[in-house]
Each structure stands twice: as C-alpha cells, then as structure tokens.
C-alpha cells in the first residue's frame, strides 16, 4: 500500500464542529461506495478491448469487466459497513506501477483526505481517514471545510501486470467466483484489501522513524500495543515507536471487537514459544518461528541450559557432525546454532546425535517473521527445534558462559494471536515501509484479507467467522 495523502487534509479545530451524528438503531443501512473513474479514454476502466465473460463477470470488454469487478468490491464493502448510509467516493484506475519480470506492486490505496478535530470522534488531536471522519461527523466535511469535493479514497491497480516486464505470464482475473487460475491475480480480493486501507486500515506513522504524520497520531496508533514495553503507540516517543515497528511477534491490536472476532475466526493450533531465563539481554517469552519436523505438534516440549556451539575452529552453524568437545558442550542441553549452510533438519540431526535435548537456531538475516519452512526431511528428529530472529540471537549469545535456560512451550492458542488472544500485527524485524504495522501478522489462520501478502485463499467476506477486517473497522469507529 502506498499512502495517498497528497490533497486536501485540513487542520480543523474541534471548536469548528458542533453536532454529533445520531443513527436510528432500527433503520437498515449500508454505506454507498461509488467508483470515480480516473482513467483516460480507451485505457483501464475504459479499455474497449473485447473480452469473453469470465467467472460470473458478464462484461464483454476489458473496461466493462474491470468496472463490474470494482463495483462488486465496493458492493461488498458497502454491505459490510452496515451502520452508516454515507456515500464514499473511491477514485480508481489502472496505472503503471513499479514492476519487473518477476516482482511488482499489484495495487495500492489510501485515504485521499484526512481530518482531525471532527465531531463524533473518540480521540482528540488524532487524524481520521476522510471516509471515517465523514461517517463519524455524518456529513460531507470536504465541502464544508475545504470548499470543494474530494474522493475520500484513492485505490489504483497496476495496469501492466502480465506484461513481459511485469510478472510475465500472470494477469488480472476479473471473475467474481473466487476461482482465479494459478497464474492469475484475483482483482476482487486484491481491491477488497486495498479499499480496506483507504477506509482506515493503516497507520499514518512513518515506520522507519517512528514519527507521527504532521505531529499527530492517527486513530490506528491508539490501538497498537507493544507487549515488550507494555505501552501503546500513543504513549511512546518516536524512538520507541521505531523500535516497536520491528518488534516481531510482540505488536498487538488491543481493540475489543478484533479480540472477540479473533476468538470466533482464528483456528486453534499448537504454537511453539520459547521462555528464556538467566540470560543477560533476552528474558521471558520469545515468540519463534518453528520448523514442524520430527515431533508432533503439541509434544514439542523440554527445557534445559543453553549451550553455545562454538569451539573457535568451526562455524557455529551446526552443519557438521559435532566434535567430541562440541558434543560434551551440548550434551543434555539446548544447543544454540546459527542459520545457514545446511537445512534445518541437518542441524537438528547433528545436535540430536550429539545428545542435545533441543535446538535454537538463530537467524542469519535481519528480516524475520513467521514463514513457511517448506517440507521437512525424513530425518527422525525427536527433540524440539525453534528459530529466533538474528537480533534476538545476538542478545542470546551475549549470555554465553552464564547459566541461561530455555523452555519450549507448545500450547494451543488462536493462530495469529498473543498469549492473551489479542491479534498480532505484522512487524518484521526489518521494516517494510507501507506494509509493516498496517497489516495482520502472517501467522493468522485462516488467511485474512488484511495480511501483507496475498495468499489467494482469503474470504470475500470481511466479517467473523470468516475474517477480522470489519472487526478492526468497528474498533476504529466504523
Ligand atoms: Zn496492504
């Protein structure tokens, strides 16, 4: 997501506004989201190229299919936002975006206007995305405060997807049946996600510096909490926010609706965590990504003293059979080895053969978040194995020579939540501007619409028990 904040925001004083919107509980309402076609003649939404109807989309030109598909997206959102009847304009089109033969930006979106000091808001001195500000105020703020109408949201798709220099061999899929082919990108799912950002599913903080946008928090930051410091983002300094944005697995959303939605939506799965004691710099819970080989989920337990695998003559990656000295170092203990040079199962097998009771692998790359380890080998691993971030690994290694211990805790909980059931946010250890902090964690299961990467199996429904998007929207004021 790129943020479009280039027009029309206003520092409106709270005193300028007097009325509070009230809604009848009995009325049946839905927001009306309207496409504002930003494309030039003969391109994008206006492309006259003939096209065969596809997946329930009856359009007979490319432009028609695109308009039908986008209006389908807007229809889903309109029905989802059922406690308002405001009209929201979404400026959209197909434009060239950054791309090469194998990678590219599919689409991007954001609020086109933002406000603070609007009536109906829960938090003072806080930015609200234009669409949400309009909903809370119950009337059109653009005309009132700016003397001009602006679309509340800008959402654009990459026009070049599928070209030779833009993820060659792929293409947009405009069907509404959730049956995009293997090499196609589901336009509906992509734009459901993007319009979500435009409606307010995003932080306005600069994730790289921790700085507020124009000196004020946005509504998002009131709900972000760091489990390490125990502070919300509005209680932090810029430097604390900067650190929190990369505090992988420790950044949570505190909104009540999302908590409830998570209990209804997310699968209960065994989650392997580490608990460290006696270390100089890293104590307490360390949420880890975990190779699933060997031990069955729910049985990956054990504790012991940490043993750091380095005798000064070999790399500490654990890829070779252990020397006698190394074996005596790790016997009955939890071996700490570095990632790299061989597969995880090789490291686990070598440690197991040397008598270690568990293995902690420290990442060799600064970017870390839970990710798929691929299919396990056939090795008969009977000890628990966990991978931790490079940063945490460096902290752990500072404890060499001390009596530090680690416990593997393998307990079921909702996938994508913390120990208290609060949804985790995406906070990889190397910041991804526009992506960090403004998405759910990738560990959520089932996959959610507002995860940072398109998985293709997200629901087209935005509510529990299919998805948490609407729950978060309710938290911020929708
Ligand atoms: Zn996104």
Tab-separated table of C-alpha atoms and ligand atoms in Angstrom:
chain	number	residue	atom	x	y	z
A	1	UNK	CA	0.000	0.000	0.000
A	2	UNK	CA	1.169	3.442	-0.816
A	3	UNK	CA	-0.396	6.234	1.105
A	4	UNK	CA	-2.125	8.910	-0.869
A	5	UNK	CA	-2.222	11.886	1.400
A	6	UNK	CA	-1.471	14.427	-1.227
A	7	UNK	CA	-4.555	16.527	-1.284
A	8	UNK	CA	-6.935	18.285	0.928
A	9	UNK	CA	-6.165	17.492	4.529
A	10	UNK	CA	-7.102	20.098	6.959
A	11	UNK	CA	-6.280	21.024	10.492
A	12	UNK	CA	-9.816	21.713	11.541
A	13	UNK	CA	-10.176	22.945	15.086
A	14	UNK	CA	-12.539	20.993	17.297
A	15	UNK	CA	-14.417	24.180	18.055
A	16	UNK	CA	-15.485	24.474	14.440
A	17	UNK	CA	-17.787	21.483	14.821
A	18	UNK	CA	-20.832	21.260	16.992
A	19	UNK	CA	-23.133	18.417	16.116
A	20	UNK	CA	-22.836	14.714	16.798
A	21	UNK	CA	-24.252	12.225	14.384
A	22	UNK	CA	-27.032	10.024	15.728
A	23	UNK	CA	-28.369	6.990	13.965
A	24	UNK	CA	-31.614	5.146	14.356
A	25	UNK	CA	-30.948	1.620	15.506
A	26	UNK	CA	-33.973	0.366	13.616
A	27	UNK	CA	-33.059	1.574	10.171
A	28	UNK	CA	-31.438	-0.748	7.691
A	29	UNK	CA	-28.390	0.966	6.350
A	30	UNK	CA	-25.413	0.417	4.169
A	31	UNK	CA	-22.625	2.681	3.112
A	32	UNK	CA	-22.647	3.529	-0.568
A	33	UNK	CA	-19.231	3.334	-2.159
A	34	UNK	CA	-19.034	4.934	-5.573
A	35	UNK	CA	-16.407	4.461	-8.250
A	36	UNK	CA	-14.918	7.677	-9.569
A	37	UNK	CA	-13.330	6.577	-12.828
A	38	UNK	CA	-9.952	8.231	-13.108
A	39	UNK	CA	-8.862	6.570	-16.344
A	40	UNK	CA	-8.379	8.339	-19.669
A	41	UNK	CA	-10.389	7.257	-22.730
A	42	UNK	CA	-9.515	3.780	-24.034
A	43	UNK	CA	-7.389	2.689	-21.058
A	44	UNK	CA	-8.065	0.953	-17.748
A	45	UNK	CA	-11.761	1.106	-16.902
A	46	UNK	CA	-12.374	2.458	-20.422
A	47	UNK	CA	-10.377	-0.143	-22.337
A	48	UNK	CA	-12.545	-1.190	-25.343
A	49	UNK	CA	-10.619	-4.426	-26.000
A	50	UNK	CA	-13.206	-7.218	-26.424
A	51	UNK	CA	-13.179	-9.823	-23.650
A	52	UNK	CA	-15.083	-13.052	-23.067
A	53	UNK	CA	-17.217	-13.096	-19.889
A	54	UNK	CA	-15.284	-14.743	-17.068
A	55	UNK	CA	-16.183	-16.282	-13.699
A	56	UNK	CA	-19.616	-14.662	-13.343
A	57	UNK	CA	-18.426	-11.314	-14.684
A	58	UNK	CA	-20.602	-10.644	-17.782
A	59	UNK	CA	-18.596	-7.706	-19.190
A	60	UNK	CA	-17.716	-8.008	-22.873
A	61	UNK	CA	-14.850	-5.533	-22.931
A	62	UNK	CA	-11.861	-5.333	-20.628
A	63	UNK	CA	-13.048	-1.949	-19.386
A	64	UNK	CA	-16.543	-3.246	-18.605
A	65	UNK	CA	-15.174	-6.248	-16.729
A	66	UNK	CA	-12.940	-4.011	-14.667
A	67	UNK	CA	-15.787	-1.675	-13.764
A	68	UNK	CA	-18.087	-4.574	-12.883
A	69	UNK	CA	-15.378	-6.164	-10.740
A	70	UNK	CA	-14.553	-2.945	-8.914
A	71	UNK	CA	-18.205	-2.190	-8.283
A	72	UNK	CA	-18.519	-5.731	-6.907
A	73	UNK	CA	-15.744	-4.886	-4.435
A	74	UNK	CA	-17.464	-1.635	-3.484
A	75	UNK	CA	-20.736	-3.530	-3.025
A	76	UNK	CA	-19.152	-5.943	-0.544
A	77	UNK	CA	-17.699	-3.055	1.421
A	78	UNK	CA	-20.970	-1.128	1.328
A	79	UNK	CA	-22.919	-4.047	2.783
A	80	UNK	CA	-20.204	-4.637	5.355
A	81	UNK	CA	-20.318	-1.063	6.654
A	82	UNK	CA	-23.914	-1.522	7.734
A	83	UNK	CA	-24.268	1.096	10.447
A	84	UNK	CA	-23.974	4.106	8.193
A	85	UNK	CA	-25.595	5.280	4.981
A	86	UNK	CA	-22.969	7.783	3.884
A	87	UNK	CA	-21.620	7.917	0.359
A	88	UNK	CA	-17.908	7.342	-0.102
A	89	UNK	CA	-16.195	8.175	-3.355
A	90	UNK	CA	-13.319	5.966	-4.434
A	91	UNK	CA	-11.078	7.406	-7.134
A	92	UNK	CA	-9.669	4.467	-9.023
A	93	UNK	CA	-7.944	3.498	-12.192
A	94	UNK	CA	-5.303	1.359	-13.810
A	95	UNK	CA	-1.882	2.947	-13.860
A	96	UNK	CA	1.691	1.712	-14.315
A	97	UNK	CA	3.300	0.756	-11.010
A	98	UNK	CA	6.775	-0.459	-10.062
A	99	UNK	CA	7.352	-3.817	-11.689
A	100	UNK	CA	9.895	-6.171	-13.214
A	101	UNK	CA	9.686	-9.575	-14.858
A	102	UNK	CA	9.201	-11.445	-11.595
A	103	UNK	CA	8.053	-8.926	-8.981
A	104	UNK	CA	5.827	-5.919	-8.775
A	105	UNK	CA	3.342	-3.783	-6.957
A	106	UNK	CA	-0.130	-5.164	-7.667
A	107	UNK	CA	-2.107	-2.255	-6.368
A	108	UNK	CA	-2.054	0.483	-3.779
A	109	UNK	CA	-4.524	2.626	-1.930
A	110	UNK	CA	-5.025	5.015	0.902
A	111	UNK	CA	-7.174	7.812	2.216
A	112	UNK	CA	-7.250	10.851	-0.064
A	113	UNK	CA	-8.154	13.209	2.762
A	114	UNK	CA	-7.605	13.020	6.494
A	115	UNK	CA	-9.039	15.149	9.265
A	116	UNK	CA	-8.708	15.776	12.926
A	117	UNK	CA	-10.981	17.601	15.256
A	118	UNK	CA	-14.118	16.298	13.608
A	119	UNK	CA	-17.154	15.705	15.734
A	120	UNK	CA	-18.141	12.182	16.668
A	121	UNK	CA	-14.543	11.121	17.119
A	122	UNK	CA	-13.417	9.197	20.161
A	123	UNK	CA	-9.888	10.572	20.306
A	124	UNK	CA	-8.913	14.235	20.325
A	125	UNK	CA	-5.973	15.575	18.315
A	126	UNK	CA	-5.967	12.458	16.191
A	127	UNK	CA	-6.019	12.001	12.445
A	128	UNK	CA	-9.016	10.190	10.985
A	129	UNK	CA	-9.130	8.938	7.382
A	130	UNK	CA	-11.535	11.070	5.340
A	131	UNK	CA	-14.173	8.366	4.853
A	132	UNK	CA	-14.282	7.555	8.565
A	133	UNK	CA	-14.312	11.236	9.524
A	134	UNK	CA	-17.294	11.711	7.216
A	135	UNK	CA	-19.087	8.761	8.778
A	136	UNK	CA	-18.462	9.998	12.311
A	137	UNK	CA	-19.473	13.551	11.501
A	138	UNK	CA	-22.467	12.370	9.488
A	139	UNK	CA	-21.927	14.838	6.695
A	140	UNK	CA	-19.549	15.871	3.935
A	141	UNK	CA	-16.558	17.549	5.506
A	142	UNK	CA	-14.789	18.297	2.230
A	143	UNK	CA	-17.353	20.801	1.008
A	144	UNK	CA	-17.840	22.260	4.436
A	145	UNK	CA	-14.215	22.693	5.381
A	146	UNK	CA	-12.339	22.768	2.092
A	147	UNK	CA	-14.997	24.270	-0.153
A	148	UNK	CA	-14.500	21.505	-2.657
A	149	UNK	CA	-15.384	17.848	-3.017
A	150	UNK	CA	-12.665	15.194	-2.907
A	151	UNK	CA	-12.949	11.448	-3.304
A	152	UNK	CA	-12.329	10.005	0.159
A	153	UNK	CA	-10.170	7.167	-1.129
A	154	UNK	CA	-7.687	6.612	-3.946
A	155	UNK	CA	-7.172	2.986	-4.990
A	156	UNK	CA	-5.227	2.037	-8.096
A	157	UNK	CA	-4.279	-1.231	-9.755
A	158	UNK	CA	-1.149	-1.894	-11.781
A	159	UNK	CA	-2.073	-1.696	-15.457
A	160	UNK	CA	0.970	-3.664	-16.606
A	161	UNK	CA	0.509	-6.884	-14.646
A	162	UNK	CA	1.158	-9.752	-17.038
A	163	UNK	CA	3.317	-7.782	-19.489
A	164	UNK	CA	6.773	-9.163	-20.316
A	165	UNK	CA	8.421	-6.732	-17.891
A	166	UNK	CA	5.787	-7.039	-15.155
A	167	UNK	CA	5.374	-10.511	-13.655
A	168	UNK	CA	5.387	-12.106	-17.082
A	169	UNK	CA	2.860	-14.845	-17.669
A	170	UNK	CA	0.462	-13.648	-14.976
A	171	UNK	CA	-2.549	-11.366	-15.301
A	172	UNK	CA	-5.539	-9.921	-13.505
A	173	UNK	CA	-8.535	-12.205	-13.008
A	174	UNK	CA	-11.816	-10.291	-13.116
A	175	UNK	CA	-14.161	-13.176	-12.275
A	176	UNK	CA	-16.282	-12.809	-9.141
A	177	UNK	CA	-16.284	-16.542	-8.341
A	178	UNK	CA	-13.025	-16.688	-6.331
A	179	UNK	CA	-11.558	-19.044	-8.930
A	180	UNK	CA	-8.515	-17.193	-10.184
A	181	UNK	CA	-6.202	-19.538	-12.096
A	182	UNK	CA	-2.792	-20.405	-10.674
A	183	UNK	CA	-1.037	-17.695	-12.689
A	184	UNK	CA	-3.746	-15.061	-12.193
A	185	UNK	CA	-4.211	-12.386	-9.534
A	186	UNK	CA	-7.717	-12.140	-8.129
A	187	UNK	CA	-8.632	-8.494	-8.739
A	188	UNK	CA	-11.613	-8.696	-6.367
A	189	UNK	CA	-9.556	-9.943	-3.435
A	190	UNK	CA	-6.744	-7.510	-4.185
A	191	UNK	CA	-9.031	-4.500	-4.277
A	192	UNK	CA	-11.051	-5.608	-1.224
A	193	UNK	CA	-7.744	-5.373	0.603
A	194	UNK	CA	-6.768	-2.040	-0.917
A	195	UNK	CA	-10.096	-0.336	-0.282
A	196	UNK	CA	-9.703	-1.535	3.323
A	197	UNK	CA	-6.547	0.558	3.578
A	198	UNK	CA	-8.386	3.514	2.080
A	199	UNK	CA	-11.171	3.202	4.660
A	200	UNK	CA	-8.698	3.342	7.507
A	201	UNK	CA	-6.858	0.039	7.838
A	202	UNK	CA	-3.456	1.734	8.094
A	203	UNK	CA	-1.067	3.584	10.332
A	204	UNK	CA	-0.008	7.088	9.354
A	205	UNK	CA	3.215	6.852	11.363
A	206	UNK	CA	6.478	6.687	9.414
A	207	UNK	CA	7.518	3.145	10.343
A	208	UNK	CA	11.170	3.894	9.568
A	209	UNK	CA	11.462	6.790	12.020
A	210	UNK	CA	8.533	6.339	14.382
A	211	UNK	CA	7.412	9.898	13.650
A	212	UNK	CA	3.772	10.905	13.657
A	213	UNK	CA	2.252	12.246	10.491
A	214	UNK	CA	2.322	16.049	10.764
A	215	UNK	CA	2.833	15.832	14.501
A	216	UNK	CA	-0.308	13.928	15.436
A	217	UNK	CA	-1.204	10.262	15.917
A	218	UNK	CA	-3.872	8.689	13.768
A	219	UNK	CA	-6.693	6.639	15.244
A	220	UNK	CA	-4.694	3.472	14.414
A	221	UNK	CA	-1.933	4.223	16.892
A	222	UNK	CA	-4.349	4.318	19.828
A	223	UNK	CA	-4.913	0.571	19.395
A	224	UNK	CA	-1.341	-0.599	18.739
A	225	UNK	CA	0.383	-2.020	21.791
A	226	UNK	CA	3.880	-3.361	22.278
A	227	UNK	CA	3.930	-6.400	24.541
A	228	UNK	CA	7.595	-5.881	25.436
A	229	UNK	CA	7.237	-2.359	26.795
A	230	UNK	CA	3.554	-2.605	27.672
A	231	UNK	CA	2.958	0.767	26.019
A	232	UNK	CA	0.513	1.759	23.303
A	233	UNK	CA	1.894	3.725	20.384
A	234	UNK	CA	0.408	6.980	21.637
A	235	UNK	CA	2.355	6.538	24.889
A	236	UNK	CA	5.684	6.230	23.082
A	237	UNK	CA	8.429	8.501	21.842
A	238	UNK	CA	9.390	8.408	18.170
A	239	UNK	CA	12.355	6.186	19.024
A	240	UNK	CA	10.130	3.773	20.949
A	241	UNK	CA	7.692	3.554	18.030
A	242	UNK	CA	10.599	2.998	15.646
A	243	UNK	CA	11.752	0.045	17.782
A	244	UNK	CA	8.232	-1.279	18.226
A	245	UNK	CA	7.598	-1.326	14.456
A	246	UNK	CA	10.195	-4.088	14.136
A	247	UNK	CA	9.398	-5.887	17.391
A	248	UNK	CA	8.339	-9.020	15.561
A	249	UNK	CA	5.566	-11.044	17.232
A	250	UNK	CA	5.242	-8.520	20.055
A	251	UNK	CA	2.997	-5.920	18.466
A	252	UNK	CA	-0.721	-6.441	19.094
A	253	UNK	CA	-4.055	-4.807	18.349
A	254	UNK	CA	-5.994	-4.004	21.505
A	255	UNK	CA	-9.439	-3.259	20.054
A	256	UNK	CA	-12.243	-5.198	21.720
A	257	UNK	CA	-14.131	-6.087	18.534
A	258	UNK	CA	-10.998	-7.558	16.999
A	259	UNK	CA	-10.353	-9.574	20.146
A	260	UNK	CA	-13.862	-11.018	20.019
A	261	UNK	CA	-13.616	-11.536	16.273
A	262	UNK	CA	-10.326	-13.385	16.670
A	263	UNK	CA	-11.920	-15.878	19.089
A	264	UNK	CA	-14.659	-16.564	16.535
A	265	UNK	CA	-12.488	-16.620	13.440
A	266	UNK	CA	-8.957	-17.848	14.006
A	267	UNK	CA	-8.054	-21.534	14.269
A	268	UNK	CA	-6.741	-23.005	17.480
A	269	UNK	CA	-3.339	-24.515	16.748
A	270	UNK	CA	-0.378	-25.589	18.861
A	271	UNK	CA	2.115	-22.711	18.954
A	272	UNK	CA	5.704	-23.270	19.956
A	273	UNK	CA	7.200	-20.479	22.063
A	274	UNK	CA	10.425	-20.155	23.980
A	275	UNK	CA	10.736	-18.933	27.536
A	276	UNK	CA	14.240	-17.754	28.443
A	277	UNK	CA	15.608	-17.210	31.946
A	278	UNK	CA	19.011	-16.174	33.269
A	279	UNK	CA	20.146	-14.504	30.041
A	280	UNK	CA	21.835	-11.120	30.137
A	281	UNK	CA	19.747	-9.405	27.495
A	282	UNK	CA	16.865	-11.622	26.491
A	283	UNK	CA	14.476	-12.983	29.088
A	284	UNK	CA	10.847	-14.001	29.063
A	285	UNK	CA	8.800	-15.152	26.106
A	286	UNK	CA	10.391	-15.222	22.673
A	287	UNK	CA	7.834	-15.950	20.022
A	288	UNK	CA	9.507	-18.107	17.458
A	289	UNK	CA	9.018	-19.448	14.024
A	290	UNK	CA	9.210	-23.178	14.204
A	291	UNK	CA	10.180	-25.962	11.870
A	292	UNK	CA	7.471	-28.543	12.286
A	293	UNK	CA	9.554	-31.632	11.587
A	294	UNK	CA	10.039	-34.549	13.886
A	295	UNK	CA	7.904	-34.063	16.942
A	296	UNK	CA	4.170	-33.862	16.617
A	297	UNK	CA	2.523	-30.530	17.357
A	298	UNK	CA	1.574	-30.370	20.995
A	299	UNK	CA	4.548	-32.557	22.015
A	300	UNK	CA	7.417	-30.183	21.289
A	301	UNK	CA	8.399	-29.640	24.894
A	302	UNK	CA	11.541	-29.545	27.001
A	303	UNK	CA	13.790	-27.246	28.961
A	304	UNK	CA	17.450	-27.048	29.752
A	305	UNK	CA	20.575	-24.989	29.995
A	306	UNK	CA	21.698	-23.261	26.847
A	307	UNK	CA	24.904	-24.419	25.182
A	308	UNK	CA	26.507	-22.216	22.559
A	309	UNK	CA	28.033	-24.200	19.778
A	310	UNK	CA	31.394	-22.652	19.030
A	311	UNK	CA	34.784	-24.097	19.735
A	312	UNK	CA	36.581	-21.370	17.847
A	313	UNK	CA	37.658	-23.623	14.988
A	314	UNK	CA	34.401	-24.345	13.161
A	315	UNK	CA	31.453	-22.235	12.204
A	316	UNK	CA	28.663	-22.442	14.743
A	317	UNK	CA	26.057	-23.356	12.148
A	318	UNK	CA	25.837	-26.955	13.360
A	319	UNK	CA	26.050	-28.391	9.871
A	320	UNK	CA	28.883	-30.839	10.518
A	321	UNK	CA	28.842	-33.787	12.916
A	322	UNK	CA	29.854	-32.392	16.300
A	323	UNK	CA	33.422	-32.744	17.516
A	324	UNK	CA	33.926	-34.510	20.834
A	325	UNK	CA	34.404	-31.137	22.500
A	326	UNK	CA	31.218	-29.769	20.978
A	327	UNK	CA	29.286	-32.890	21.929
A	328	UNK	CA	30.347	-32.575	25.540
A	329	UNK	CA	29.305	-28.907	25.437
A	330	UNK	CA	25.763	-29.612	24.274
A	331	UNK	CA	25.003	-32.984	25.857
A	332	UNK	CA	21.754	-32.778	27.815
A	333	UNK	CA	21.443	-29.106	26.951
A	334	UNK	CA	19.768	-26.927	24.341
A	335	UNK	CA	22.189	-26.208	21.524
A	336	UNK	CA	22.228	-22.681	20.079
A	337	UNK	CA	23.355	-22.718	16.433
A	338	UNK	CA	23.263	-20.226	13.579
A	339	UNK	CA	21.060	-20.498	10.491
A	340	UNK	CA	22.793	-21.108	7.164
A	341	UNK	CA	24.907	-23.571	5.138
A	342	UNK	CA	22.551	-26.553	5.508
A	343	UNK	CA	18.908	-27.418	6.074
A	344	UNK	CA	17.277	-27.069	9.484
A	345	UNK	CA	16.820	-30.800	9.784
A	346	UNK	CA	20.554	-31.376	9.294
A	347	UNK	CA	21.284	-29.030	12.190
A	348	UNK	CA	18.660	-30.766	14.307
A	349	UNK	CA	20.000	-34.236	13.479
A	350	UNK	CA	23.595	-33.298	14.310
A	351	UNK	CA	22.554	-31.805	17.635
A	352	UNK	CA	20.373	-34.785	18.460
A	353	UNK	CA	23.176	-37.217	17.643
A	354	UNK	CA	25.448	-35.256	19.997
A	355	UNK	CA	22.931	-35.673	22.812
A	356	UNK	CA	21.375	-32.192	22.813
A	357	UNK	CA	17.847	-32.003	24.243
A	358	UNK	CA	16.713	-29.218	21.906
A	359	UNK	CA	17.941	-26.741	19.313
A	360	UNK	CA	17.556	-22.985	18.964
A	361	UNK	CA	18.542	-21.721	15.529
A	362	UNK	CA	19.382	-18.012	15.310
A	363	UNK	CA	18.520	-16.328	12.033
A	364	UNK	CA	21.334	-15.095	9.765
A	365	UNK	CA	19.266	-12.393	8.101
A	366	UNK	CA	17.906	-9.225	9.726
A	367	UNK	CA	14.449	-9.680	8.234
A	368	UNK	CA	12.386	-12.134	10.221
A	369	UNK	CA	8.780	-13.067	10.624
A	370	UNK	CA	6.965	-16.330	10.823
A	371	UNK	CA	7.259	-18.028	7.496
A	372	UNK	CA	6.937	-21.405	5.927
A	373	UNK	CA	9.917	-23.683	6.391
A	374	UNK	CA	8.996	-25.916	3.491
A	375	UNK	CA	8.539	-29.639	3.735
A	376	UNK	CA	10.506	-31.463	6.410
A	377	UNK	CA	13.147	-34.038	5.676
A	378	UNK	CA	12.751	-37.660	6.582
A	379	UNK	CA	15.198	-37.477	9.468
A	380	UNK	CA	13.960	-38.900	12.713
A	381	UNK	CA	14.120	-35.789	14.872
A	382	UNK	CA	12.843	-36.279	18.427
A	383	UNK	CA	13.947	-33.009	20.012
A	384	UNK	CA	12.201	-29.620	19.798
A	385	UNK	CA	13.637	-27.052	17.394
A	386	UNK	CA	12.892	-23.340	17.151
A	387	UNK	CA	14.156	-20.459	15.027
A	388	UNK	CA	14.560	-16.988	16.521
A	389	UNK	CA	15.453	-13.659	14.922
A	390	UNK	CA	19.008	-12.510	14.281
A	391	UNK	CA	18.532	-9.657	16.741
A	392	UNK	CA	17.290	-11.972	19.488
A	393	UNK	CA	20.080	-14.396	18.601
A	394	UNK	CA	22.690	-11.702	19.181
A	395	UNK	CA	21.131	-10.936	22.552
A	396	UNK	CA	21.038	-14.607	23.471
A	397	UNK	CA	24.703	-15.115	22.554
A	398	UNK	CA	25.647	-12.385	24.987
A	399	UNK	CA	24.751	-14.941	27.653
A	400	UNK	CA	27.477	-17.417	26.675
A	401	UNK	CA	29.202	-18.589	29.848
A	402	UNK	CA	26.173	-17.915	32.038
A	403	UNK	CA	23.575	-20.338	33.315
A	404	UNK	CA	20.798	-19.319	30.988
A	405	UNK	CA	17.902	-21.690	30.349
A	406	UNK	CA	15.290	-22.113	27.665
A	407	UNK	CA	11.936	-23.871	27.838
A	408	UNK	CA	9.942	-24.931	24.806
A	409	UNK	CA	6.261	-24.303	25.423
A	410	UNK	CA	3.924	-25.956	22.976
A	411	UNK	CA	0.374	-24.907	23.733
A	412	UNK	CA	-2.663	-24.429	21.575
A	413	UNK	CA	-3.944	-20.916	21.006
A	414	UNK	CA	-5.564	-18.929	18.217
A	415	UNK	CA	-3.106	-18.753	15.323
A	416	UNK	CA	-2.086	-15.129	14.895
A	417	UNK	CA	-2.764	-14.028	18.476
A	418	UNK	CA	-0.619	-13.413	21.545
A	419	UNK	CA	-0.860	-15.289	24.843
A	420	UNK	CA	-3.927	-13.223	25.745
A	421	UNK	CA	-5.734	-13.857	22.479
A	422	UNK	CA	-5.113	-10.405	21.005
A	423	UNK	CA	-4.444	-10.324	17.257
A	424	UNK	CA	-0.788	-9.854	16.333
A	425	UNK	CA	0.228	-7.212	13.819
A	426	UNK	CA	2.835	-7.568	11.065
A	427	UNK	CA	6.121	-6.193	12.436
A	428	UNK	CA	9.030	-7.882	10.619
A	429	UNK	CA	12.452	-7.227	12.127
A	430	UNK	CA	13.445	-5.262	9.033
A	431	UNK	CA	10.907	-2.545	8.401
A	432	UNK	CA	8.823	-2.769	5.217
A	433	UNK	CA	7.554	0.770	4.611
A	434	UNK	CA	3.809	0.853	3.955
A	435	UNK	CA	3.478	-2.778	4.955
A	436	UNK	CA	4.866	-3.039	8.493
A	437	UNK	CA	2.346	-2.277	11.218
A	438	UNK	CA	-0.589	-1.750	8.833
A	439	UNK	CA	-1.480	-5.442	8.382
A	440	UNK	CA	-2.307	-8.502	10.454
A	441	UNK	CA	0.500	-10.897	11.259
A	442	UNK	CA	1.221	-13.584	8.668
A	443	UNK	CA	0.704	-16.289	11.313
A	444	UNK	CA	-3.078	-15.818	11.232
A	445	UNK	CA	-5.034	-18.894	10.195
A	446	UNK	CA	-7.221	-18.934	8.175
A	447	UNK	CA	-5.504	-16.358	5.990
A	448	UNK	CA	-7.027	-12.910	6.424
A	449	UNK	CA	-7.876	-10.283	3.809
A	450	UNK	CA	-5.636	-7.723	5.521
A	451	UNK	CA	-2.462	-9.790	5.751
A	452	UNK	CA	0.512	-8.216	3.946
A	453	UNK	CA	0.836	-10.898	1.278
A	454	UNK	CA	-1.897	-12.183	-0.993
A	455	UNK	CA	-2.387	-15.872	-0.285
A	456	UNK	CA	-5.287	-16.365	-2.690
A	457	UNK	CA	-7.479	-18.244	-0.204
A	458	UNK	CA	-8.760	-15.260	1.758
A	459	UNK	CA	-12.506	-14.955	2.151
A	460	UNK	CA	-14.525	-12.404	0.179
A	461	UNK	CA	-16.473	-11.916	3.390
A	462	UNK	CA	-14.938	-9.348	5.719
A	463	UNK	CA	-16.661	-10.349	8.958
A	464	UNK	CA	-16.245	-13.041	11.611
A	465	UNK	CA	-16.211	-16.000	11.464
A	466	UNK	CA	-14.548	-15.642	8.050
A	467	UNK	CA	-12.355	-12.602	8.573
A	468	UNK	CA	-11.391	-9.856	11.022
A	469	UNK	CA	-11.326	-6.806	8.742
A	470	UNK	CA	-14.700	-5.465	9.818
A	471	UNK	CA	-13.916	-6.100	13.486
A	472	UNK	CA	-10.950	-3.767	13.282
A	473	UNK	CA	-13.015	-1.252	11.363
A	474	UNK	CA	-15.513	-1.252	14.219
A	475	UNK	CA	-12.691	-0.680	16.682
A	476	UNK	CA	-11.547	2.467	14.916
A	477	UNK	CA	-15.069	3.858	14.693
A	478	UNK	CA	-16.909	2.334	11.722
B	1	LIG	ZN1	-1.902	-3.943	2.240
